[in-house]
Amino acid sequence: LLLCRLYWGWHFMMAGWEKLNHIEQFIQLLTHYHIPAATAQAYLAAGIEFMGGLCLFLGLACRLAAIPLIIVMMTAYS
């Protein structure tokens, strides 16, 4: 379980960091898909991925951090 938590924490953290570093491109992508309030959604999704991944990686409130990550991933999947 430790390795699984570290693996997914690292990947969520890096995905969020990449989106935060290239936020304008991510906003344009969301705008292209006609997502309402694309700027706010971009910052929210990237922040949740980064902070949720960091919490998973460090083992801080893993179950609580997983809830917003699940919501973001379900939204991205649909």
XYZ file of N, CA and C in Angstrom, residues 5-67:
189
model
N 0.590 4.228 -2.768
C 0.337 5.611 -2.360
C 1.434 6.533 -2.889
N 2.691 6.101 -2.793
C 3.800 6.913 -3.294
C 3.735 7.081 -4.805
N 3.422 5.996 -5.502
C 3.341 6.030 -6.965
C 2.269 7.019 -7.418
N 1.031 6.839 -6.910
C -0.065 7.700 -7.354
C 0.103 9.125 -6.849
N 0.636 9.282 -5.653
C 0.898 10.623 -5.143
C 1.865 11.381 -6.029
N 2.962 10.706 -6.410
C 3.960 11.332 -7.271
C 3.361 11.709 -8.627
N 2.593 10.813 -9.224
C 2.035 11.077 -10.549
C 0.978 12.188 -10.526
N 0.129 12.201 -9.510
C -0.831 13.295 -9.398
C -0.105 14.621 -9.166
N 0.908 14.596 -8.321
C 1.649 15.815 -8.018
C 2.338 16.359 -9.279
N 2.965 15.493 -10.051
C 3.650 15.936 -11.261
C 2.669 16.412 -12.336
N 1.519 15.752 -12.449
C 0.515 16.186 -13.422
C -0.021 17.568 -13.048
N -0.291 17.774 -11.777
C -0.757 19.081 -11.319
C 0.300 20.158 -11.498
N 1.553 19.817 -11.207
C 2.653 20.783 -11.362
C 2.810 21.190 -12.825
N 2.708 20.219 -13.715
C 2.819 20.508 -15.152
C 1.687 21.430 -15.602
N 0.472 21.176 -15.126
C -0.657 22.029 -15.484
C -0.491 23.427 -14.910
N 0.009 23.526 -13.693
C 0.209 24.847 -13.081
C 1.301 25.635 -13.799
N 2.346 24.950 -14.252
C 3.429 25.635 -14.964
C 3.034 26.076 -16.364
N 2.066 25.400 -16.965
C 1.590 25.741 -18.309
C 0.088 26.005 -18.250
N -0.313 26.861 -17.333
C -1.734 27.073 -17.053
C -2.459 27.690 -18.247
N -1.796 28.543 -18.997
C -2.454 29.170 -20.153
C -2.842 28.131 -21.194
N -1.983 27.164 -21.426
C -2.312 26.103 -22.379
C -3.468 25.257 -21.867
N -3.478 24.990 -20.563
C -4.561 24.205 -19.977
C -5.880 24.967 -20.044
N -5.836 26.275 -19.828
C -7.045 27.104 -19.944
C -7.564 27.075 -21.378
N -6.658 27.182 -22.350
C -7.067 27.116 -23.753
C -7.693 25.772 -24.097
N -7.154 24.685 -23.544
C -7.716 23.366 -23.775
C -9.133 23.275 -23.219
N -9.334 23.759 -22.002
C -10.664 23.728 -21.405
C -11.629 24.633 -22.163
N -11.144 25.765 -22.640
C -11.974 26.666 -23.438
C -12.368 25.991 -24.752
N -11.434 25.280 -25.359
C -11.706 24.559 -26.601
C -12.820 23.529 -26.411
N -12.862 22.893 -25.236
C -13.899 21.909 -24.933
C -15.166 22.538 -24.376
N -15.253 23.872 -24.411
C -16.430 24.628 -23.974
C -16.784 24.377 -22.501
N -15.759 24.288 -21.671
C -15.959 24.137 -20.227
C -16.294 25.523 -19.665
N -17.402 25.654 -18.929
C -17.740 26.970 -18.359
C -16.721 27.382 -17.294
N -16.449 28.669 -17.221
C -15.474 29.234 -16.266
C -14.148 28.489 -16.378
N -13.602 28.451 -17.570
C -12.410 27.648 -17.853
C -11.213 28.052 -16.997
N -11.035 29.334 -16.757
C -9.890 29.783 -15.960
C -9.988 29.268 -14.530
N -11.130 29.440 -13.913
C -11.323 28.971 -12.538
C -11.223 27.448 -12.476
N -11.814 26.769 -13.439
C -11.765 25.311 -13.465
C -10.330 24.809 -13.630
N -9.547 25.501 -14.448
C -8.159 25.089 -14.684
C -7.339 25.198 -13.403
N -7.442 26.331 -12.720
C -6.696 26.506 -11.477
C -7.167 25.531 -10.402
N -8.468 25.302 -10.332
C -9.019 24.387 -9.341
C -8.546 22.950 -9.594
N -8.652 22.483 -10.821
C -8.250 21.111 -11.146
C -6.746 20.914 -10.949
N -5.945 21.856 -11.422
C -4.495 21.730 -11.280
C -4.083 21.791 -9.812
N -4.710 22.661 -9.057
C -4.397 22.771 -7.631
C -4.784 21.518 -6.864
N -5.937 20.972 -7.180
C -6.365 19.739 -6.514
C -5.422 18.593 -6.856
N -5.032 18.490 -8.109
C -4.108 17.420 -8.488
C -2.774 17.567 -7.777
N -2.255 18.786 -7.735
C -0.949 18.980 -7.097
C -1.018 18.776 -5.589
N -1.951 19.456 -4.932
C -2.035 19.358 -3.468
C -2.506 17.972 -3.028
N -3.443 17.385 -3.750
C -3.886 16.034 -3.421
C -2.769 15.024 -3.596
N -2.016 15.170 -4.667
C -0.867 14.286 -4.888
C 0.200 14.456 -3.825
N 0.435 15.690 -3.419
C 1.405 15.955 -2.360
C 0.959 15.316 -1.047
N -0.323 15.455 -0.731
C -0.853 14.835 0.495
C -0.720 13.317 0.437
N -1.049 12.728 -0.708
C -0.889 11.279 -0.851
C 0.568 10.876 -0.689
N 1.450 11.597 -1.344
C 2.877 11.260 -1.313
C 3.440 11.353 0.097
N 3.032 12.383 0.828
C 3.544 12.580 2.187
C 2.759 11.797 3.234
N 1.616 11.264 2.846
C 0.805 10.501 3.785
C -0.016 11.373 4.714
N -0.349 12.569 4.274
C -1.131 13.504 5.085
C -2.591 13.473 4.655
N -3.453 13.006 5.530
C -4.903 12.976 5.268
C -5.200 12.315 3.926
N -4.640 11.142 3.711
C -4.771 10.451 2.422
C -6.224 10.207 2.031
N -7.025 9.758 2.974
C -8.419 9.462 2.644
C -9.182 10.732 2.332
N -8.898 11.784 3.053
C -9.560 13.060 2.804
C -9.092 13.664 1.476
N -7.810 13.545 1.172
C -7.270 14.084 -0.086
C -7.768 13.302 -1.293
N -8.104 12.042 -1.093
C -8.549 11.212 -2.213
C -9.920 11.636 -2.726
N -10.746 12.219 -1.881
C -12.110 12.590 -2.297
C -12.101 13.612 -3.435
